[in-house]
CSV table of C-alpha atoms in Angstrom, one decimal:
chain,number,residue,atom,x,y,z
A,1,MET,CA,-8.0,13.9,13.7
A,2,ASN,CA,-4.7,12.2,14.4
A,3,ILE,CA,-2.2,14.2,12.3
A,4,PRO,CA,0.2,11.9,10.4
A,5,THR,CA,3.8,12.3,11.6
A,6,LEU,CA,4.9,13.5,8.2
A,7,THR,CA,3.6,16.8,7.0
A,8,LEU,CA,1.4,16.3,4.0
A,9,SER,CA,0.5,18.8,1.3
A,10,ASP,CA,-2.9,20.4,1.4
A,11,ASP,CA,-4.5,18.0,-1.1
A,12,GLN,CA,-2.8,15.0,0.5
A,13,ALA,CA,-4.2,16.1,3.9
A,14,SER,CA,-7.6,16.6,2.4
A,15,ALA,CA,-7.5,13.2,0.8
A,16,PHE,CA,-6.4,11.7,4.1
A,17,ASP,CA,-9.4,13.2,5.8
A,18,SER,CA,-11.8,11.9,3.1
A,19,VAL,CA,-10.4,8.4,3.4
A,20,THR,CA,-10.6,8.6,7.2
A,21,GLU,CA,-14.3,9.3,6.9
A,22,MET,CA,-14.8,6.3,4.5
A,23,LEU,CA,-12.9,4.1,6.9
A,24,ARG,CA,-15.1,5.1,9.8
A,25,SER,CA,-18.0,3.5,8.0
A,26,ALA,CA,-15.9,0.3,7.7
A,27,GLY,CA,-15.6,0.2,11.5
A,28,VAL,CA,-12.1,1.9,11.8
A,29,ASN,CA,-11.9,5.1,13.7
A,30,LEU,CA,-8.5,6.5,13.2
A,31,ASP,CA,-9.2,9.5,15.5
A,32,ASP,CA,-9.6,7.3,18.6
A,33,HIS,CA,-7.9,4.1,17.5
A,34,LEU,CA,-11.2,2.2,17.8
A,35,LEU,CA,-12.2,-0.9,15.8
A,36,LEU,CA,-15.9,-1.5,15.6
A,37,PRO,CA,-18.3,-3.5,13.5
A,38,PRO,CA,-18.9,-1.9,10.1
A,39,VAL,CA,-21.6,0.8,10.1
A,40,SER,CA,-23.0,-0.3,6.7
A,41,SER,CA,-22.9,-3.4,4.6
A,42,ALA,CA,-22.8,-1.4,1.4
A,43,HIS,CA,-19.7,-1.4,-0.8
A,44,SER,CA,-17.6,1.7,-0.7
A,45,VAL,CA,-15.0,2.5,-3.4
A,46,MET,CA,-12.8,5.6,-3.6
A,47,ALA,CA,-9.8,6.5,-5.7
A,48,VAL,CA,-6.8,8.6,-5.1
A,49,THR,CA,-5.4,9.8,-8.5
A,50,GLY,CA,-2.4,11.9,-9.6
A,51,LYS,CA,0.5,12.0,-11.9
A,52,ALA,CA,4.0,10.9,-10.9
A,53,GLY,CA,5.4,12.9,-8.0
A,54,SER,CA,2.0,13.8,-6.6
A,55,GLY,CA,2.6,11.8,-3.5
A,56,LYS,CA,0.2,8.8,-4.0
A,57,THR,CA,2.6,6.3,-2.6
A,58,LEU,CA,3.4,8.5,0.3
A,59,LEU,CA,-0.2,8.9,1.2
A,60,LEU,CA,-0.8,5.1,0.9
A,61,ALA,CA,2.1,4.5,3.3
A,62,GLU,CA,0.8,7.0,5.8
A,63,LEU,CA,-2.7,5.5,5.7
A,64,TYR,CA,-1.2,2.0,6.2
A,65,LYS,CA,0.8,3.2,9.2
A,66,ALA,CA,-2.3,4.8,10.7
A,67,LEU,CA,-4.4,1.7,10.2
A,68,GLU,CA,-1.7,-0.5,11.7
A,69,THR,CA,-1.4,1.8,14.7
A,70,ALA,CA,-5.2,1.5,15.2
A,71,GLY,CA,-4.8,-2.2,15.4
A,72,VAL,CA,-6.0,-3.3,12.0
A,73,ASP,CA,-4.7,-6.8,11.0
A,74,ILE,CA,-2.5,-6.7,7.9
A,75,VAL,CA,-3.0,-9.6,5.5
A,76,SER,CA,0.2,-10.2,3.6
A,77,GLY,CA,-0.9,-13.1,1.3
A,78,ASP,CA,1.6,-15.6,2.6
A,79,TYR,CA,-0.2,-16.5,5.8
A,80,GLU,CA,-3.5,-15.5,7.2
A,81,SER,CA,-4.5,-16.1,10.8
A,82,LYS,CA,-8.0,-16.8,11.9
A,83,LYS,CA,-10.1,-13.7,11.9
A,84,ARG,CA,-10.8,-12.3,15.3
A,85,VAL,CA,-14.1,-10.8,16.6
A,86,ASN,CA,-14.4,-7.1,16.2
A,87,LYS,CA,-11.1,-7.0,14.2
A,88,ARG,CA,-10.7,-5.3,10.8
A,89,THR,CA,-8.3,-6.5,8.1
A,90,LEU,CA,-6.3,-4.6,5.5
A,91,ALA,CA,-4.5,-6.0,2.4
A,92,ILE,CA,-2.3,-3.8,0.2
A,93,LEU,CA,-2.2,-5.0,-3.3
A,94,ALA,CA,-0.5,-4.4,-6.7
A,95,PRO,CA,-1.1,-6.0,-10.1
A,96,THR,CA,2.4,-7.4,-10.5
A,97,ASN,CA,5.3,-8.7,-8.3
A,98,LYS,CA,7.5,-5.8,-9.5
A,99,ALA,CA,4.9,-3.2,-8.4
A,100,ALA,CA,4.4,-4.9,-5.1
A,101,SER,CA,8.2,-5.0,-4.5
A,102,VAL,CA,8.4,-1.2,-5.1
A,103,LEU,CA,6.0,-0.8,-2.2
A,104,ARG,CA,7.8,-3.3,0.0
A,105,LEU,CA,11.1,-1.5,-0.5
A,106,ARG,CA,9.3,1.6,1.1
A,107,GLY,CA,8.2,-0.4,4.1
A,108,VAL,CA,4.7,-1.2,2.9
A,109,PRO,CA,3.8,-4.9,3.1
A,110,ALA,CA,2.3,-5.3,-0.3
A,111,THR,CA,1.4,-8.4,-2.2
A,112,THR,CA,-0.1,-9.3,-5.5
A,113,ILE,CA,-3.8,-9.4,-6.3
A,114,HIS,CA,-3.5,-13.1,-7.1
A,115,ARG,CA,-2.1,-13.9,-3.7
A,116,ILE,CA,-5.2,-12.4,-2.1
A,117,LEU,CA,-7.7,-14.1,-4.5
A,118,TYR,CA,-6.1,-17.5,-3.6
A,119,THR,CA,-5.0,-18.4,-0.1
A,120,PRO,CA,-2.6,-21.2,1.1
A,121,MET,CA,-3.9,-24.1,3.3
A,122,TYR,CA,-1.4,-24.8,6.1
A,123,ASP,CA,-0.7,-28.1,7.8
A,124,PRO,CA,-2.3,-27.7,11.3
A,125,GLU,CA,0.9,-28.8,13.0
A,126,TYR,CA,3.0,-26.1,11.5
A,127,GLU,CA,0.2,-23.6,11.7
A,128,ARG,CA,1.0,-23.6,15.5
A,129,ILE,CA,4.4,-22.1,14.7
A,130,ALA,CA,2.8,-19.4,12.6
A,131,GLU,CA,0.4,-18.5,15.4
A,132,TRP,CA,3.3,-18.3,17.9
A,133,LEU,CA,5.3,-16.1,15.6
A,134,GLU,CA,2.4,-13.7,15.3
A,135,GLY,CA,2.1,-13.6,19.1
A,136,ARG,CA,-1.2,-15.4,19.1
A,137,GLY,CA,-0.1,-18.7,20.8
A,138,GLU,CA,2.3,-20.4,23.1
A,139,ARG,CA,5.7,-21.5,21.9
A,140,PRO,CA,5.0,-24.9,20.3
A,141,GLU,CA,6.7,-28.3,20.8
A,142,ILE,CA,6.7,-30.2,17.5
A,143,GLU,CA,8.5,-33.4,16.9
A,144,GLY,CA,11.5,-32.9,14.6
A,145,ILE,CA,11.6,-29.1,15.2
A,146,THR,CA,14.4,-28.2,17.7
A,147,ASP,CA,14.4,-25.1,19.9
A,148,ILE,CA,17.3,-23.8,17.9
A,149,SER,CA,15.2,-24.1,14.7
A,150,LEU,CA,12.3,-22.2,16.4
A,151,ASP,CA,14.8,-19.5,17.5
A,152,ARG,CA,16.0,-19.1,14.0
A,153,ALA,CA,12.4,-18.8,12.8
A,154,ALA,CA,11.7,-16.1,15.4
A,155,THR,CA,14.8,-14.2,14.6
A,156,PHE,CA,13.9,-14.2,10.9
A,157,TYR,CA,10.3,-13.1,11.5
A,158,ALA,CA,11.4,-10.3,13.8
A,159,GLY,CA,13.3,-8.7,10.9
A,160,ASN,CA,11.1,-9.8,8.0
A,161,LYS,CA,7.4,-10.4,8.6
A,162,SER,CA,7.2,-13.5,6.3
A,163,ILE,CA,5.8,-16.7,7.7
A,164,PRO,CA,7.0,-18.9,4.9
A,165,GLY,CA,10.5,-17.3,5.2
A,166,ALA,CA,10.5,-17.9,8.9
A,167,LEU,CA,9.5,-21.5,8.5
A,168,ALA,CA,12.2,-21.9,5.8
A,169,ALA,CA,14.7,-20.5,8.3
A,170,ALA,CA,13.6,-23.3,10.7
A,171,GLY,CA,14.6,-25.8,8.0
A,172,LEU,CA,11.2,-26.5,6.5
A,173,ARG,CA,10.3,-26.5,2.8
A,174,GLY,CA,7.0,-25.0,1.6
A,175,SER,CA,5.8,-28.4,0.7
A,176,ASP,CA,6.1,-29.4,4.4
A,177,PHE,CA,3.6,-26.8,5.6
A,178,ILE,CA,1.5,-25.7,2.7
A,179,THR,CA,-0.9,-28.5,1.6
A,180,GLY,CA,-2.7,-26.6,-1.2
A,181,TRP,CA,-4.4,-23.5,-2.4
A,182,LYS,CA,-8.0,-22.4,-2.5
A,183,ARG,CA,-10.1,-19.5,-3.8
A,184,ARG,CA,-10.7,-17.1,-1.0
A,185,GLU,CA,-14.1,-17.8,0.6
A,186,GLU,CA,-14.2,-15.3,3.4
A,187,PRO,CA,-14.1,-11.6,2.5
A,188,LEU,CA,-11.6,-9.1,4.0
A,189,ASP,CA,-12.5,-5.6,5.1
A,190,ILE,CA,-10.2,-3.0,3.5
A,191,GLY,CA,-8.2,-3.2,0.3
A,192,PHE,CA,-5.6,-0.7,-1.0
A,193,VAL,CA,-4.7,-1.2,-4.7
A,194,ASP,CA,-1.6,0.5,-6.1
A,195,GLU,CA,-1.1,1.0,-9.8
A,196,SER,CA,-4.9,0.6,-10.3
A,197,SER,CA,-4.6,2.1,-13.8
A,198,MET,CA,-3.6,-1.5,-14.8
A,199,LEU,CA,-6.8,-3.1,-13.5
A,200,ASP,CA,-9.3,-4.4,-16.0
A,201,ASP,CA,-13.0,-4.7,-15.3
A,202,LYS,CA,-12.9,-8.4,-14.3
A,203,GLN,CA,-10.1,-7.8,-11.7
A,204,PHE,CA,-12.1,-4.8,-10.4
A,205,GLU,CA,-15.2,-7.0,-9.9
A,206,ASP,CA,-13.2,-9.7,-8.2
A,207,LEU,CA,-11.7,-7.2,-5.8
A,208,LYS,CA,-15.2,-5.7,-5.0
A,209,GLU,CA,-16.3,-9.2,-4.0
A,210,ILE,CA,-13.5,-9.5,-1.5
A,211,PHE,CA,-13.3,-6.0,-0.1
A,212,PRO,CA,-16.5,-4.0,0.9
A,213,THR,CA,-14.1,-1.0,1.4
A,214,LEU,CA,-11.7,-0.5,-1.5
A,215,LEU,CA,-9.3,2.4,-2.1
A,216,LEU,CA,-7.6,2.7,-5.5
A,217,PHE,CA,-4.4,4.6,-6.2
A,218,GLY,CA,-3.8,5.3,-9.9
A,219,ASP,CA,-2.2,7.6,-12.5
A,220,PRO,CA,-4.7,8.8,-15.1
A,221,ALA,CA,-1.9,9.8,-17.5
A,222,GLN,CA,-0.8,6.2,-17.9
A,223,LEU,CA,-2.0,3.7,-20.6
A,224,ALA,CA,-5.3,2.0,-20.0
A,225,PRO,CA,-5.3,-1.8,-20.0
A,226,VAL,CA,-5.7,-3.5,-23.4
A,227,LYS,CA,-9.4,-4.0,-24.4
A,228,GLN,CA,-10.5,-1.3,-21.9
A,229,SER,CA,-11.3,1.2,-24.7
A,230,GLY,CA,-8.8,3.7,-23.2
A,231,ALA,CA,-10.8,3.9,-19.9
A,232,MET,CA,-9.5,3.1,-16.4
A,233,VAL,CA,-11.7,1.6,-13.7
A,234,PHE,CA,-11.4,4.7,-11.4
A,235,GLU,CA,-12.5,6.9,-14.3
A,236,LYS,CA,-16.0,5.3,-14.0
A,237,LEU,CA,-16.5,6.4,-10.4
A,238,PRO,CA,-18.6,9.4,-9.6
A,239,ALA,CA,-16.6,12.6,-9.2
A,240,PRO,CA,-16.9,12.9,-5.4
A,241,ARG,CA,-15.3,9.5,-5.0
A,242,VAL,CA,-12.1,10.5,-6.9
A,243,LEU,CA,-9.5,12.5,-5.0
A,244,ASN,CA,-7.0,14.1,-7.3
A,245,LEU,CA,-3.5,15.0,-6.1
A,246,GLU,CA,-1.2,17.6,-7.7
A,247,ARG,CA,2.5,17.4,-7.9
A,248,VAL,CA,4.2,18.0,-4.6
A,249,HIS,CA,7.1,20.2,-5.6
A,250,ARG,CA,8.8,20.3,-2.3
A,251,GLN,CA,9.0,16.5,-2.2
A,252,THR,CA,10.1,16.1,-5.9
A,253,ALA,CA,12.2,19.2,-6.3
A,254,ASP,CA,15.1,19.1,-8.7
A,255,ASN,CA,14.0,16.0,-10.4
A,256,PRO,CA,14.6,16.3,-14.2
A,257,ILE,CA,12.8,13.0,-15.0
A,258,LEU,CA,9.6,14.2,-13.4
A,259,ASP,CA,10.0,17.6,-15.0
A,260,LEU,CA,10.1,15.9,-18.4
A,261,ALA,CA,7.1,13.8,-17.6
A,262,HIS,CA,5.0,16.7,-16.5
A,263,ALA,CA,6.1,18.8,-19.5
A,264,LEU,CA,4.1,16.3,-21.7
A,265,ALA,CA,0.9,17.8,-20.3
A,266,ASP,CA,1.4,20.9,-22.5
A,267,PRO,CA,-1.0,20.5,-25.4
A,268,SER,CA,1.1,22.6,-27.7
A,269,LEU,CA,4.3,20.5,-27.2
A,270,GLU,CA,5.3,18.7,-30.3
A,271,PHE,CA,7.6,15.6,-30.5
A,272,SER,CA,10.6,17.6,-31.8
A,273,ASP,CA,10.2,20.2,-29.0
A,274,PHE,CA,10.2,17.4,-26.4
A,275,GLU,CA,13.3,15.8,-27.8
A,276,LYS,CA,15.0,19.2,-27.8
A,277,MET,CA,14.0,19.5,-24.1
A,278,VAL,CA,15.4,16.0,-23.3
A,279,GLU,CA,18.7,17.0,-25.1
A,280,ASP,CA,18.9,20.2,-23.1
A,281,PHE,CA,18.3,18.5,-19.8
A,282,SER,CA,21.0,15.9,-20.6
A,283,LYS,CA,23.6,18.7,-20.9
A,284,LYS,CA,22.7,20.0,-17.4
A,285,ASP,CA,21.9,16.8,-15.4
A,286,GLU,CA,23.6,13.4,-15.5
A,287,ARG,CA,20.3,11.7,-14.6
A,288,VAL,CA,19.1,12.3,-18.1
A,289,VAL,CA,21.2,10.8,-20.9
A,290,TRP,CA,21.0,11.6,-24.7
A,291,GLY,CA,21.9,8.1,-25.9
A,292,GLN,CA,23.4,7.4,-29.3
A,293,ARG,CA,22.9,3.6,-28.8
A,294,VAL,CA,21.2,1.0,-26.7
A,295,GLU,CA,23.4,0.0,-23.8
A,296,VAL,CA,23.4,-3.8,-24.0
A,297,ASP,CA,24.8,-4.3,-20.5
A,298,LEU,CA,21.6,-2.9,-19.0
A,299,MET,CA,19.2,-5.0,-21.0
A,300,ALA,CA,19.7,-8.2,-18.8
A,301,ARG,CA,18.0,-6.6,-15.8
A,302,SER,CA,16.3,-3.4,-17.2
A,303,PRO,CA,14.6,-4.0,-20.5
A,304,VAL,CA,14.6,-1.5,-23.3
A,305,LEU,CA,11.1,0.1,-23.5
A,306,VAL,CA,9.6,0.2,-27.0
A,307,TRP,CA,6.2,0.8,-28.6
A,308,ARG,CA,6.2,-1.7,-31.5
A,309,ASN,CA,6.5,-5.5,-31.3
A,310,ALA,CA,8.8,-5.5,-34.4
A,311,THR,CA,11.3,-3.2,-32.6
A,312,ARG,CA,11.1,-5.4,-29.5
A,313,ILE,CA,11.9,-8.6,-31.5
A,314,ARG,CA,14.8,-7.0,-33.3
A,315,LEU,CA,16.4,-5.7,-30.1
A,316,ILE,CA,16.0,-9.1,-28.4
A,317,ASN,CA,17.7,-10.9,-31.3
A,318,ALA,CA,20.5,-8.3,-31.4
A,319,PHE,CA,21.0,-8.8,-27.6
A,320,ARG,CA,21.3,-12.6,-28.0
A,321,ALA,CA,23.6,-12.2,-30.9
A,322,VAL,CA,26.1,-9.9,-29.2
A,323,HIS,CA,26.2,-12.3,-26.2
A,324,GLY,CA,26.8,-15.3,-28.5
A,325,ALA,CA,23.6,-17.1,-27.4
A,326,PRO,CA,23.0,-20.3,-29.3
A,327,GLU,CA,19.7,-20.8,-31.0
A,328,ASP,CA,19.0,-24.1,-29.3
A,329,ALA,CA,19.6,-23.0,-25.7
A,330,LEU,CA,19.4,-20.2,-23.2
A,331,LEU,CA,22.4,-18.7,-21.5
A,332,GLU,CA,22.3,-18.4,-17.7
A,333,GLY,CA,21.4,-14.8,-17.0
A,334,GLU,CA,19.1,-14.2,-19.9
A,335,PRO,CA,15.9,-12.3,-19.0
A,336,LEU,CA,12.4,-13.7,-19.6
A,337,ILE,CA,8.9,-12.4,-19.3
A,338,CYS,CA,6.1,-14.8,-18.2
A,339,ASP,CA,3.4,-14.9,-20.9
A,340,GLY,CA,1.0,-17.1,-19.0
A,341,ILE,CA,0.6,-20.7,-17.9
A,342,GLU,CA,-0.4,-23.5,-20.2
A,343,LEU,CA,-2.0,-26.2,-18.0
A,344,PRO,CA,-5.3,-28.0,-18.4
A,345,MET,CA,-8.0,-27.5,-15.8
A,346,LYS,CA,-7.2,-30.9,-14.1
A,347,HIS,CA,-3.9,-29.3,-13.1
A,348,ARG,CA,-5.6,-26.3,-11.5
A,349,LYS,CA,-3.7,-26.8,-8.2
A,350,LYS,CA,-0.4,-26.7,-9.9
A,351,ARG,CA,-1.4,-23.6,-11.8
A,352,LEU,CA,-2.3,-21.9,-8.6
A,353,ASP,CA,1.0,-22.9,-7.1
A,354,LEU,CA,3.0,-21.4,-10.0
A,355,GLU,CA,1.0,-18.2,-9.9
A,356,ALA,CA,1.3,-17.9,-6.1
A,357,ARG,CA,5.1,-18.2,-6.5
A,358,GLY,CA,5.1,-15.2,-8.8
A,359,LEU,CA,4.7,-16.7,-12.3
A,360,ILE,CA,1.8,-14.5,-13.3
A,361,LYS,CA,1.5,-13.0,-16.7
A,362,GLY,CA,4.0,-10.2,-17.1
A,363,ALA,CA,6.4,-11.4,-14.3
A,364,GLN,CA,10.0,-10.7,-15.1
A,365,VAL,CA,12.4,-13.6,-14.4
A,366,ILE,CA,16.1,-14.4,-14.9
A,367,PHE,CA,17.0,-17.8,-16.3
A,368,LEU,CA,19.4,-19.5,-13.8
A,369,GLY,CA,19.9,-22.7,-15.8
A,370,GLN,CA,18.1,-25.9,-16.8
A,371,GLY,CA,16.4,-28.0,-14.2
A,372,ARG,CA,16.9,-31.6,-13.4
A,373,LYS,CA,14.2,-32.8,-15.9
A,374,PRO,CA,14.0,-31.9,-19.6
A,375,GLY,CA,12.1,-28.7,-20.1
A,376,PHE,CA,12.4,-27.5,-16.6
A,377,SER,CA,14.1,-24.1,-15.7
A,378,ARG,CA,15.6,-22.7,-12.6
A,379,LEU,CA,14.4,-19.2,-12.3
A,380,HIS,CA,14.7,-16.0,-10.3
A,381,VAL,CA,11.4,-14.1,-10.2
A,382,MET,CA,12.2,-10.4,-10.0
A,383,GLY,CA,10.4,-8.6,-7.2
A,384,ALA,CA,9.0,-11.8,-5.6
A,385,GLN,CA,9.4,-12.3,-1.9
A,386,ASP,CA,10.7,-15.8,-2.4
A,387,PRO,CA,12.3,-15.5,-5.8
A,388,GLN,CA,14.1,-18.8,-6.5
A,389,ILE,CA,11.9,-21.5,-8.1
A,390,SER,CA,12.1,-24.4,-10.6
A,391,ALA,CA,9.3,-24.9,-13.0
A,392,ALA,CA,8.3,-26.6,-16.2
A,393,SER,CA,8.8,-24.0,-18.9
A,394,ILE,CA,8.0,-23.3,-22.5
A,395,VAL,CA,10.4,-20.7,-23.8
A,396,LYS,CA,9.5,-18.8,-27.0
A,397,ILE,CA,12.1,-16.7,-28.9
A,398,GLU,CA,10.5,-14.6,-31.5
A,399,LYS,CA,12.3,-14.0,-34.8
A,400,PRO,CA,12.1,-11.0,-37.1
A,401,ASP,CA,9.8,-11.5,-40.1
A,402,GLU,CA,8.8,-15.0,-38.9
A,403,GLU,CA,5.3,-15.8,-37.7
A,404,GLU,CA,6.2,-18.7,-35.5
A,405,PRO,CA,8.6,-18.2,-32.6
A,406,PHE,CA,11.7,-20.4,-32.1
A,407,ILE,CA,11.4,-22.7,-29.1
A,408,PRO,CA,14.9,-23.7,-27.8
A,409,PHE,CA,13.3,-26.1,-25.3
A,410,ALA,CA,9.9,-26.9,-23.8
A,411,ALA,CA,8.2,-29.0,-21.3
A,412,ARG,CA,4.9,-30.7,-22.3
A,413,MET,CA,3.0,-28.0,-20.3
A,414,GLY,CA,3.9,-25.3,-17.7
A,415,ALA,CA,4.8,-21.6,-17.6
A,416,THR,CA,5.3,-19.9,-21.0
A,417,PHE,CA,8.0,-17.3,-21.4
A,418,LEU,CA,9.0,-14.7,-24.0
A,419,HIS,CA,12.4,-13.1,-24.0
A,420,GLY,CA,12.7,-10.0,-21.7
A,421,ALA,CA,15.6,-7.9,-23.0
A,422,ALA,CA,13.1,-5.5,-24.5
A,423,VAL,CA,9.4,-5.0,-23.6
A,424,THR,CA,6.6,-2.9,-24.8
A,425,ILE,CA,5.8,0.2,-22.8
A,426,HIS,CA,2.3,-1.3,-22.1
A,427,LYS,CA,3.9,-4.3,-20.4
A,428,ALA,CA,6.3,-2.1,-18.4
A,429,GLN,CA,3.5,-0.4,-16.5
A,430,GLY,CA,3.7,-1.1,-12.8
A,431,SER,CA,7.4,-1.7,-12.9
A,432,GLN,CA,10.3,0.6,-12.1
A,433,TRP,CA,14.1,0.3,-12.6
A,434,ASP,CA,17.0,2.4,-11.4
A,435,THR,CA,17.9,3.1,-15.1
A,436,VAL,CA,15.5,3.0,-18.0
A,437,GLN,CA,16.3,3.1,-21.7
A,438,VAL,CA,13.5,4.4,-23.9
A,439,PHE,CA,13.8,3.7,-27.6
A,440,ALA,CA,12.8,7.1,-29.0
A,441,PRO,CA,12.6,6.2,-32.7
A,442,ASP,CA,9.5,4.1,-31.9
A,443,LEU,CA,7.8,7.1,-30.2
A,444,PHE,CA,8.7,9.3,-33.2
A,445,VAL,CA,6.7,6.8,-35.4
A,446,ALA,CA,3.7,7.0,-33.0
A,447,ALA,CA,3.9,10.9,-33.2
A,448,ARG,CA,4.2,10.9,-37.0
A,449,MET,CA,1.1,8.6,-37.3
A,450,GLY,CA,-0.9,11.1,-35.2
A,451,ARG,CA,-2.6,8.3,-33.2
A,452,MET,CA,-4.7,9.4,-30.2
A,453,GLU,CA,-5.8,7.6,-27.0
A,454,ALA,CA,-8.4,8.9,-24.6
A,455,GLY,CA,-8.1,12.3,-26.2
A,456,GLN,CA,-4.3,12.6,-25.9
A,457,PRO,CA,-1.6,12.0,-28.5
A,458,LEU,CA,-0.5,8.4,-28.1
A,459,TRP,CA,3.2,9.3,-28.2
A,460,LYS,CA,2.8,11.5,-25.2
A,461,ARG,CA,1.1,8.8,-23.1
A,462,LEU,CA,3.8,6.3,-24.2
A,463,ALA,CA,6.5,8.8,-23.3
A,464,TYR,CA,5.0,9.6,-20.0
A,465,VAL,CA,4.7,5.9,-18.9
A,466,ALA,CA,8.2,5.1,-20.2
A,467,ILE,CA,9.9,8.0,-18.5
A,468,THR,CA,8.2,7.5,-15.1
A,469,ARG,CA,9.5,3.9,-15.0
A,470,ALA,CA,13.0,5.4,-14.3
A,471,GLN,CA,13.8,5.9,-10.6
A,472,GLU,CA,17.4,7.3,-10.9
A,473,ARG,CA,18.4,7.7,-14.6
A,474,LEU,CA,16.7,8.0,-17.9
A,475,ILE,CA,18.5,7.1,-21.2
A,476,TRP,CA,16.7,8.5,-24.2
A,477,VAL,CA,18.0,6.4,-27.1
A,478,VAL,CA,17.9,8.3,-30.4
A,479,ARG,CA,19.6,5.9,-32.8
A,480,ASN,CA,19.0,2.3,-33.8
A,481,ARG,CA,22.3,1.0,-32.7
A,482,LEU,CA,23.5,-1.5,-30.0
A,483,SER,CA,26.6,-1.3,-27.9
A,484,LYS,CA,28.9,-4.2,-27.4
A,485,PRO,CA,28.8,-5.9,-23.9
A,486,THR,CA,31.6,-5.1,-21.5
A,487,GLU,CA,31.0,-8.3,-19.6
A,488,GLY,CA,29.1,-11.6,-19.9
A,489,LEU,CA,25.7,-12.3,-18.4
A,490,ARG,CA,25.8,-13.1,-14.7
A,491,VAL,CA,23.7,-14.8,-12.1
A,492,ASP,CA,26.0,-15.1,-9.1
A,493,ASP,CA,24.5,-12.1,-7.4
A,494,LEU,CA,21.0,-13.6,-7.7
A,495,ARG,CA,22.0,-17.0,-6.4
A,496,SER,CA,23.4,-15.3,-3.3
A,497,ILE,CA,20.0,-13.7,-2.5
A,498,ALA,CA,18.5,-17.0,-1.5
A,499,PRO,CA,21.0,-19.7,-0.8
A,500,ALA,CA,18.2,-22.1,0.4
A,501,PRO,CA,15.4,-21.5,-2.2
A,502,LEU,CA,11.9,-21.7,-0.7
A,503,THR,CA,9.4,-23.9,-2.5
A,504,LEU,CA,5.8,-23.4,-1.8
A,505,ALA,CA,3.8,-26.5,-2.8
A,506,GLU,CA,5.0,-29.8,-4.2
A,507,PRO,CA,7.4,-32.1,-2.3
A,508,ASP,CA,9.5,-32.0,-5.5
A,509,PRO,CA,9.6,-28.5,-6.8
A,510,GLU,CA,9.8,-29.8,-10.4
A,511,GLU,CA,6.7,-32.0,-10.2
A,512,PHE,CA,4.5,-29.6,-12.3
A,513,ILE,CA,3.6,-32.0,-15.1
């Protein structure tokens, strides 16, 4: 077997070998870099599971590199060339934009599940540019596209393998080259799905229709999707098809956040004991903070994680109050969470366009200001590859002790949003932030109630998910207090990310109603 360039742990290496054997049946021989027709037409599903720090993402990245080296075509979701004879395809997926962006930051070309379920249809003229950029055709000559523009596109693509981004660098808008969206008709070969603990049964069945070979990566200690009865899709697989990884200590050494997360596995650990452990860690390591109040400055980009909706709503209204936000408008820089899309079936094409640009349920966005038409918003979609968009919006601000939310403004139909300064731990799954604030009084309530989920105390599962959202620093907030902001909300850093925002469907990016 070709040994990966990085030395893997024993269970990682064993899992690599098991996956290699599964891929051989799919026509991919990693030992000899051979691509052959699939040996069997039967569906094959395998799962790699493990808690935080066990090396699931590392293994996924090494498998991706091995498949790319073997000549497997990587399907990114933004452009898909015509399938070649005797070629195998791989798509690396995540349930949310934020989860996909975590992988992309590690050099893995991940996209969302939705972008694989639905594919863009390109104008044939501009498809010639895409084929050339991928090395599958001659340099095209297209009226209105100069050699300088083509050179800009090639330079962009060399550093960032995004066809829409390269075409935008050539001066084209998405509406110039994408004529619509369609449900995928042709299956792909191999699918890797990260954060698969978030998959529900319907998504799992959709993926099995597309991928005869499917590899799931998931954490069994996280929270199961709502309405899944505490079960995750990979827990229903037969035992030989589930490869479990243990924590890799040499790769996660001296990480107090992971130490706290793994301490929750102790069945004798009570909530008070755990809080004492957090406080002790905070005295020894600055990456763990024993917080006396919620830091409001962090809430615009990193929401406070809570258990109860009532807590979430109170914190959101406190955040808006300290920033002086009016009730009838949003301030630039306020965070929002997409709560779905309200469009009738006759606007299916527009729904697909919004979802393809990142406005799927649970997407985190920053409000950049009102659009040119009433009810439209200019938005920055966190984690999306092309983050700047404008869309018809219905914004709902929930109020404490009020059944109906306050709506500062709304289009007749479009993407719906809730405020995002605080989110439930369930909704935070799949996301990560440099600094995470966990509202501990909520978890204390869960512990006092004695609730269980899948045989584990609910507070422990909540604490595990919340803690492992933190990449660099964990703030364990122990009091129901909010700090004052040290500065106003800002958007200048987001606007500088994409000075020429890319739009991916309509000639007018605000024509969604």
